[in-house]
Short mmCIF file of C-alpha atoms in Angstrom, two decimals:
data_model
loop_
_atom_site.label_atom_id
_atom_site.label_comp_id
_atom_site.label_asym_id
_atom_site.label_seq_id
_atom_site.Cartn_x
_atom_site.Cartn_y
_atom_site.Cartn_z
CA UNK W 1 46.03 -36.39 9.14
CA UNK W 2 43.12 -37.49 10.46
CA UNK W 3 42.81 -34.10 12.83
CA UNK W 4 40.37 -36.38 15.56
CA UNK W 5 42.63 -39.49 15.85
CA UNK W 6 43.17 -40.71 18.86
CA UNK W 7 45.88 -40.68 21.31
CA UNK W 8 46.64 -43.18 23.66
CA UNK W 9 48.40 -42.77 27.35
CA UNK W 10 51.54 -43.59 25.56
CA UNK W 11 52.15 -41.07 23.66
CA UNK W 12 50.07 -38.34 25.83
CA UNK W 13 52.63 -39.15 28.99
CA UNK W 14 55.47 -38.80 25.94
CA UNK W 15 54.82 -35.60 24.67
CA UNK W 16 53.71 -33.79 27.97
CA UNK W 17 56.59 -34.85 29.31
CA UNK W 18 58.63 -34.78 33.77
CA UNK W 19 57.26 -31.02 34.43
CA UNK W 20 53.20 -31.50 33.26
CA UNK W 21 53.08 -34.80 35.01
CA UNK W 22 55.10 -33.46 38.67
CA UNK W 23 52.32 -31.16 38.24
CA UNK W 24 49.29 -33.33 38.22
CA UNK W 25 47.58 -34.16 41.39
CA UNK W 26 47.37 -38.45 42.12
CA UNK W 27 44.18 -38.72 41.21
CA UNK W 28 44.83 -37.06 38.04
CA UNK W 29 47.83 -38.97 37.90
CA UNK W 30 45.94 -42.32 37.81
CA UNK W 31 43.01 -40.80 35.31
CA UNK W 32 45.94 -40.56 32.79
CA UNK W 33 47.11 -43.63 33.84
CA UNK W 34 43.94 -45.37 32.24
CA UNK W 35 43.21 -42.73 29.52
CA UNK W 36 42.80 -44.64 26.24
CA UNK W 37 41.55 -41.10 24.63
CA UNK W 38 42.19 -37.40 25.60
CA UNK W 39 40.38 -34.60 25.27
CA UNK W 40 39.91 -31.02 25.56
CA UNK W 41 36.66 -28.53 26.58
CA UNK W 42 35.59 -25.77 28.28
CA UNK W 43 33.89 -26.26 31.42
CA UNK W 44 31.99 -23.55 34.38
CA UNK W 45 33.26 -25.00 37.43
CA UNK W 46 31.15 -24.61 40.63
CA UNK W 47 32.26 -21.62 42.25
CA UNK W 48 31.00 -19.93 38.49
CA UNK W 49 34.37 -19.87 37.23
CA UNK W 50 35.91 -20.48 34.35
CA UNK W 51 38.59 -23.72 32.70
CA UNK W 52 39.71 -25.55 29.66
CA UNK W 53 39.59 -29.41 30.30
CA UNK W 54 41.34 -32.29 29.71
CA UNK W 55 39.63 -35.29 30.27
CA UNK W 56 40.43 -38.94 29.59
CA UNK W 57 37.78 -41.04 27.67
CA UNK W 58 36.45 -42.74 31.14
CA UNK W 59 35.56 -39.45 32.01
CA UNK W 60 37.86 -38.49 35.02
CA UNK W 61 39.53 -34.60 34.60
CA UNK W 62 43.28 -34.68 34.14
CA UNK W 63 44.21 -30.69 33.87
CA UNK W 64 42.62 -27.83 34.03
CA UNK W 65 43.35 -24.09 33.00
CA UNK W 66 41.88 -21.19 34.26
CA UNK W 67 39.52 -19.03 31.17
CA UNK W 68 39.29 -14.91 31.26
CA UNK W 69 34.99 -15.97 30.46
CA UNK W 70 33.33 -18.85 29.80
CA UNK W 71 34.19 -20.33 26.27
CA UNK W 72 32.37 -22.67 23.83
CA UNK W 73 34.41 -24.69 20.48
CA UNK W 74 37.90 -25.99 20.56
CA UNK W 75 40.44 -26.47 17.56
CA UNK W 76 43.62 -28.88 18.34
CA UNK W 77 46.47 -29.08 15.95
CA UNK W 78 47.93 -32.33 15.44
CA UNK W 79 51.33 -31.01 13.80
CA UNK W 80 52.02 -29.07 16.75
CA UNK W 81 49.71 -30.01 20.07
CA UNK W 82 47.79 -26.39 20.04
CA UNK W 83 44.52 -26.17 21.47
CA UNK W 84 42.68 -23.28 21.17
CA UNK W 85 39.72 -22.41 23.56
CA UNK W 86 37.63 -19.90 21.73
CA UNK W 87 35.46 -17.67 23.33
CA UNK W 88 31.24 -17.93 23.27
CA UNK W 89 29.93 -15.41 21.03
CA UNK W 90 30.24 -12.57 21.07
CA UNK W 91 33.30 -12.74 23.07
CA UNK W 92 37.10 -11.25 22.11
CA UNK W 93 39.27 -13.29 23.65
CA UNK W 94 40.97 -16.65 22.63
CA UNK W 95 43.00 -18.42 24.09
CA UNK W 96 45.82 -21.10 22.75
CA UNK W 97 47.44 -23.61 25.51
CA UNK W 98 49.15 -26.85 25.09
CA UNK W 99 47.56 -29.76 26.88
CA UNK W 100 50.92 -31.19 27.91
CA UNK W 101 51.87 -27.77 29.75
CA UNK W 102 54.72 -26.85 27.52
CA UNK W 103 54.05 -23.13 27.06
CA UNK W 104 51.98 -20.48 28.63
CA UNK W 105 48.85 -19.96 27.26
CA UNK W 106 49.24 -17.58 25.12
CA UNK W 107 45.52 -15.02 24.90
CA UNK W 108 44.51 -13.04 21.92
CA UNK W 109 41.65 -10.80 21.18
CA UNK W 110 39.88 -9.58 18.62
CA UNK W 111 40.32 -7.03 15.55
CA UNK W 112 38.73 -3.50 16.11
CA UNK W 113 35.56 -3.84 15.23
CA UNK W 114 35.31 -7.73 14.90
CA UNK W 115 34.12 -10.32 17.55
CA UNK W 116 34.66 -14.58 17.71
CA UNK W 117 31.51 -16.35 16.94
CA UNK W 118 33.20 -19.21 18.91
CA UNK W 119 35.42 -21.93 16.93
CA UNK W 120 37.62 -22.14 13.93
CA UNK W 121 39.86 -24.34 12.58
CA UNK W 122 43.88 -24.61 12.50
CA UNK W 123 45.67 -25.30 9.20
CA UNK W 124 46.94 -28.76 8.29
CA UNK W 125 50.91 -27.39 9.24
CA UNK W 126 49.33 -26.18 12.49
CA UNK W 127 50.82 -22.83 10.71
CA UNK W 128 47.64 -20.94 10.92
CA UNK W 129 44.61 -20.67 12.86
CA UNK W 130 41.88 -19.69 11.43
CA UNK W 131 38.73 -17.88 13.64
CA UNK W 132 34.88 -17.92 12.88
CA UNK W 133 34.27 -13.76 12.70
CA UNK W 134 31.59 -11.12 12.33
CA UNK W 135 32.48 -7.65 10.51
CA UNK W 136 29.67 -6.14 12.99
CA UNK W 137 29.50 -2.50 11.57
CA UNK W 138 29.52 -4.33 7.76
CA UNK W 139 27.36 -7.40 8.30
CA UNK W 140 30.01 -9.57 6.95
CA UNK W 141 31.06 -12.53 8.26
CA UNK W 142 35.02 -13.00 7.81
CA UNK W 143 37.77 -15.50 8.77
CA UNK W 144 40.12 -14.27 10.52
CA UNK W 145 44.19 -15.37 10.17
CA UNK W 146 46.23 -15.97 12.39
CA UNK W 147 50.32 -16.59 12.44
CA UNK W 148 50.08 -19.54 14.29
CA UNK W 149 54.29 -19.77 14.21
CA UNK W 150 54.85 -15.70 15.66
CA UNK W 151 52.44 -16.20 18.85
CA UNK W 152 49.75 -16.07 17.09
CA UNK W 153 49.98 -12.79 15.26
CA UNK W 154 46.63 -11.63 13.16
CA UNK W 155 47.91 -11.76 9.07
CA UNK W 156 44.81 -11.29 7.32
CA UNK W 157 40.94 -11.87 7.16
CA UNK W 158 38.73 -13.29 4.21
CA UNK W 159 35.45 -13.21 3.16
CA UNK W 160 33.11 -15.69 4.16
CA UNK W 161 30.55 -15.02 1.44
CA UNK W 162 27.60 -14.93 4.37
CA UNK W 163 26.41 -13.95 7.45
CA UNK W 164 26.80 -15.57 11.20
CA UNK W 165 29.61 -17.71 10.49
CA UNK W 166 29.19 -20.30 13.01
CA UNK W 167 31.24 -23.76 13.23
CA UNK W 168 34.01 -23.71 9.96
CA UNK W 169 36.74 -25.95 9.58
CA UNK W 170 39.55 -27.21 6.66
CA UNK W 171 39.71 -29.80 4.50
CA UNK W 172 42.40 -32.61 4.89
CA UNK W 173 44.56 -30.96 1.80
CA UNK W 174 44.35 -26.93 3.26
CA UNK W 175 43.13 -26.52 0.37
CA UNK W 176 39.55 -24.85 1.66
CA UNK W 177 37.93 -23.74 3.94
CA UNK W 178 34.52 -25.15 4.94
CA UNK W 179 31.87 -22.28 6.67
CA UNK W 180 28.60 -22.53 8.17
CA UNK W 181 27.04 -19.49 7.48
CA UNK W 182 23.90 -19.49 10.25
CA UNK W 183 22.18 -16.48 7.91
CA UNK W 184 21.54 -14.71 11.44
CA UNK W 185 22.72 -10.88 12.35
CA UNK W 186 24.09 -10.09 15.37
CA UNK W 187 25.51 -7.02 17.08
CA UNK W 188 28.04 -6.54 20.21
CA UNK W 189 25.66 -3.66 21.17
CA UNK W 190 22.71 -6.34 21.63
CA UNK W 191 24.15 -9.19 23.55
CA UNK W 192 23.59 -12.55 21.96
CA UNK W 193 20.41 -11.27 20.50
CA UNK W 194 19.42 -12.63 17.14
CA UNK W 195 18.53 -9.61 14.85
CA UNK W 196 17.04 -10.61 11.21
CA UNK W 197 14.91 -13.61 12.63
CA UNK W 198 12.61 -12.91 9.85
CA UNK W 199 14.59 -12.50 6.95
CA UNK W 200 17.52 -14.86 7.57
CA UNK W 201 20.71 -16.08 4.95
CA UNK W 202 22.06 -19.37 5.89
CA UNK W 203 23.91 -20.74 3.93
CA UNK W 204 27.49 -23.04 3.31
CA UNK W 205 30.76 -21.91 2.19
CA UNK W 206 33.80 -23.37 0.04
CA UNK W 207 36.48 -20.32 0.26
CA UNK W 208 40.13 -21.13 -1.24
CA UNK W 209 42.52 -21.38 2.05
CA UNK W 210 45.61 -19.58 0.03
CA UNK W 211 43.32 -16.80 -1.60
CA UNK W 212 39.69 -16.27 -0.50
CA UNK W 213 37.94 -16.51 -3.18
CA UNK W 214 35.09 -18.37 -3.03
CA UNK W 215 34.51 -21.73 -4.18
CA UNK W 216 31.15 -22.51 -3.83
CA UNK W 217 28.35 -21.28 -2.26
CA UNK W 218 25.15 -22.91 -1.23
CA UNK W 219 22.34 -21.72 0.14
CA UNK W 220 19.76 -23.21 1.82
CA UNK W 221 16.00 -23.61 0.00
CA UNK W 222 12.97 -20.42 0.74
CA UNK W 223 11.35 -22.50 1.92
CA UNK W 224 13.50 -23.40 5.13
CA UNK W 225 15.43 -19.70 4.54
CA UNK W 226 14.99 -20.02 8.96
CA UNK W 227 16.96 -23.02 9.36
CA UNK W 228 20.63 -21.87 10.36
CA UNK W 229 23.35 -23.83 9.12
CA UNK W 230 25.56 -23.96 12.82
CA UNK W 231 27.84 -26.86 13.03
CA UNK W 232 30.49 -28.93 10.22
CA UNK W 233 32.54 -32.40 10.57
CA UNK W 234 34.56 -34.04 7.43
CA UNK W 235 34.31 -37.52 6.89
CA UNK W 236 36.75 -39.94 5.53
CA UNK W 237 35.92 -39.26 2.11
CA UNK W 238 36.17 -35.66 2.30
CA UNK W 239 32.37 -35.26 1.91
CA UNK W 240 30.70 -32.15 4.77
CA UNK W 241 28.40 -33.34 7.28
CA UNK W 242 26.27 -29.86 8.95
CA UNK W 243 24.18 -29.49 11.99
CA UNK W 244 21.19 -27.24 11.73
CA UNK W 245 19.00 -24.85 14.09
CA UNK W 246 15.63 -23.74 13.82
CA UNK W 247 14.43 -20.49 13.97
CA UNK W 248 10.96 -21.06 13.16
CA UNK W 249 7.67 -22.50 14.41
CA UNK W 250 7.99 -25.50 17.12
CA UNK W 251 5.77 -27.52 15.55
CA UNK W 252 7.34 -27.50 12.63
CA UNK W 253 9.93 -30.62 11.39
CA UNK W 254 12.79 -28.82 9.96
CA UNK W 255 15.23 -30.36 8.16
CA UNK W 256 18.49 -30.64 10.94
CA UNK W 257 21.37 -32.83 9.50
CA UNK W 258 22.80 -32.59 5.82
CA UNK W 259 25.49 -33.71 3.84
CA UNK W 260 27.50 -32.75 0.59
CA UNK W 261 30.78 -32.75 -0.85
CA UNK W 262 32.42 -30.22 -3.87
CA UNK W 263 30.45 -29.67 -6.81
CA UNK W 264 27.18 -31.72 -5.37
CA UNK W 265 23.99 -30.13 -3.88
CA UNK W 266 23.07 -30.01 -0.57
CA UNK W 267 21.32 -33.34 0.38
CA UNK W 268 19.22 -33.51 3.86
CA UNK W 269 19.59 -37.04 6.23
CA UNK W 270 15.92 -37.79 5.54
CA UNK W 271 15.39 -37.99 9.58
CA UNK W 272 12.39 -40.39 11.35
CA UNK W 273 9.63 -38.28 12.14
CA UNK W 274 10.51 -39.17 16.09
CA UNK W 275 14.09 -38.32 15.94
CA UNK W 276 13.25 -34.75 14.87
CA UNK W 277 11.18 -33.73 17.24
CA UNK W 278 13.58 -35.64 19.86
CA UNK W 279 15.81 -32.86 18.71
CA UNK W 280 13.57 -30.35 19.06
CA UNK W 281 14.39 -28.45 15.91
CA UNK W 282 18.12 -27.73 17.53
CA UNK W 283 20.85 -29.68 17.25
CA UNK W 284 23.57 -28.17 19.20
CA UNK W 285 27.48 -29.90 18.29
CA UNK W 286 28.40 -32.37 15.32
CA UNK W 287 31.14 -35.05 14.97
CA UNK W 288 32.10 -37.87 12.54
CA UNK W 289 33.72 -41.32 13.77
CA UNK W 290 36.19 -41.94 9.96
CA UNK W 291 36.86 -45.35 11.85
CA UNK W 292 33.52 -46.49 12.10
CA UNK W 293 31.82 -44.74 9.63
CA UNK W 294 29.42 -42.57 11.63
CA UNK W 295 28.03 -39.06 12.26
CA UNK W 296 26.93 -37.92 15.43
CA UNK W 297 25.10 -35.09 16.45
CA UNK W 298 23.42 -33.63 20.12
CA UNK W 299 20.50 -31.57 21.25
CA UNK W 300 21.06 -29.75 24.77
CA UNK W 301 16.71 -29.36 24.38
CA UNK W 302 15.48 -32.18 23.23
CA UNK W 303 18.14 -33.53 25.92
CA UNK W 304 19.30 -36.46 23.49
CA UNK W 305 22.35 -37.92 21.22
CA UNK W 306 21.59 -39.66 17.54
CA UNK W 307 24.13 -41.76 15.56
CA UNK W 308 23.42 -42.12 11.96
CA UNK W 309 25.09 -44.38 9.45
CA UNK W 310 27.05 -41.82 7.15
CA UNK W 311 26.47 -44.28 3.96
CA UNK W 312 22.43 -45.09 4.21
CA UNK W 313 21.83 -41.80 6.43
CA UNK W 314 20.10 -44.31 8.47
CA UNK W 315 20.05 -43.57 12.55
CA UNK W 316 21.76 -46.47 14.06
CA UNK W 317 21.05 -45.20 18.23
CA UNK W 318 19.35 -42.92 19.65
CA UNK W 319 20.37 -42.10 23.62
CA UNK W 320 18.64 -39.74 26.40
CA UNK W 321 21.21 -37.61 28.02
CA UNK W 322 19.78 -34.80 29.25
CA UNK W 323 21.43 -31.24 29.11
CA UNK W 324 23.49 -32.76 26.06
CA UNK W 325 26.32 -30.81 24.82
CA UNK W 326 29.51 -32.24 23.36
CA UNK W 327 30.49 -35.23 21.06
CA UNK W 328 33.19 -35.87 19.80
CA UNK W 329 35.09 -39.55 18.32
CA UNK W 330 35.72 -42.38 20.92
CA UNK W 331 37.51 -45.61 20.62
CA UNK W 332 34.22 -46.43 19.44
CA UNK W 333 31.03 -44.06 18.44
CA UNK W 334 30.92 -41.08 20.17
CA UNK W 335 32.64 -39.34 23.41
CA UNK W 336 28.93 -37.54 24.78
CA UNK W 337 28.96 -34.61 26.98
CA UNK W 338 26.58 -32.88 29.28
CA UNK W 339 26.23 -29.35 30.68
CA UNK W 340 25.53 -30.94 34.35
CA UNK W 341 28.42 -32.51 34.35
CA UNK W 342 28.59 -35.86 32.62
CA UNK W 343 30.99 -37.66 30.55
CA UNK W 344 30.40 -40.50 29.37
CA UNK W 345 28.26 -41.29 31.93
CA UNK W 346 31.23 -40.52 34.82
CA UNK W 347 29.66 -37.69 36.47
CA UNK W 348 31.94 -34.43 37.69
CA UNK W 349 31.39 -30.91 39.60
CA UNK W 350 32.27 -29.41 36.60
CA UNK W 351 29.43 -27.87 33.88
CA UNK W 352 30.71 -29.46 30.33
CA UNK W 353 30.11 -26.34 27.71
CA UNK W 354 29.10 -27.04 24.39
CA UNK W 355 32.02 -28.73 22.21
CA UNK W 356 34.63 -31.41 23.45
CA UNK W 357 37.84 -31.97 20.72
CA UNK W 358 39.60 -34.93 20.81
CA UNK W 359 43.42 -34.11 20.75
CA UNK W 360 46.69 -36.42 19.80
CA UNK W 361 50.41 -35.88 20.24
CA UNK W 362 52.81 -33.16 17.75
CA UNK W 363 54.03 -35.29 14.48
CA UNK W 364 57.55 -33.71 16.07
CA UNK W 365 57.19 -36.67 19.00
#
């Protein structure tokens, strides 16, 4: 099942139930009634507080749930309907909530000597939550395993076989964890400071989801050792797409987007020079629209979103989006948010955070 599958209005209403709907304000009810799809994203309120919001494909906010601090990435389980907001690096909380309002949120904290890196993913059956974490004393990337059937108790961890894991995902069959090791050393004593920019080790790894054994490791060529591999998504064929952020010289033109499949070498997309410049050496988010065969990326530093054909690698569309933040599949193309409150052209009084996720109904519905 495609984890970014659409949720239509009727399915969401059925899943939500009367209690959730009764709690919504009339304006939110109207937004839900008109919604073709529903997304979730972290937001910063006008008063400086933080929340996670559900939002329609028209950009209309449906509901909000308060967060203890700023969030970053999101994860959604199509099997159970649970959604997770992960704290921004080097945060130590993750909040699991039911966007249908059927259960109270659960807040978990990182284990001792660990912090979250801002991303994670569910197993296809929704029984395990995987989270990218840092063993900061050992300078090792880790994936924490949490039992989603028992209040998200931490039940173990796997190595990522790299430094500074950021985003990760799970193969459709649930057998493989796909991890973007950014290669950047951090420690909570130094906040968000990057400690090894002169000796980075970016890589992409595939790890056995059952045993934690390394299946494949792909390191970047030495000439691009400062190209930090940050975010990943998977297309309908199982091909892995990755996006990067460059920590080198400002005027360089490094590769920023690439792909590979199990058993293949990394392949960078040959973006036009003007596109690379527009992305300003920084891709903040990546998403695959499986139905349309598209790959989308955003750059808050460049104030742009770019749509790429997944087969040819050709750039199909470039848009100016000031403060561009999250991106996720839409009914056609992509939904894009921004730090200054824009969601698909609809302005709100919140600042959308870096990532958005399209949420779908439980299989039990």
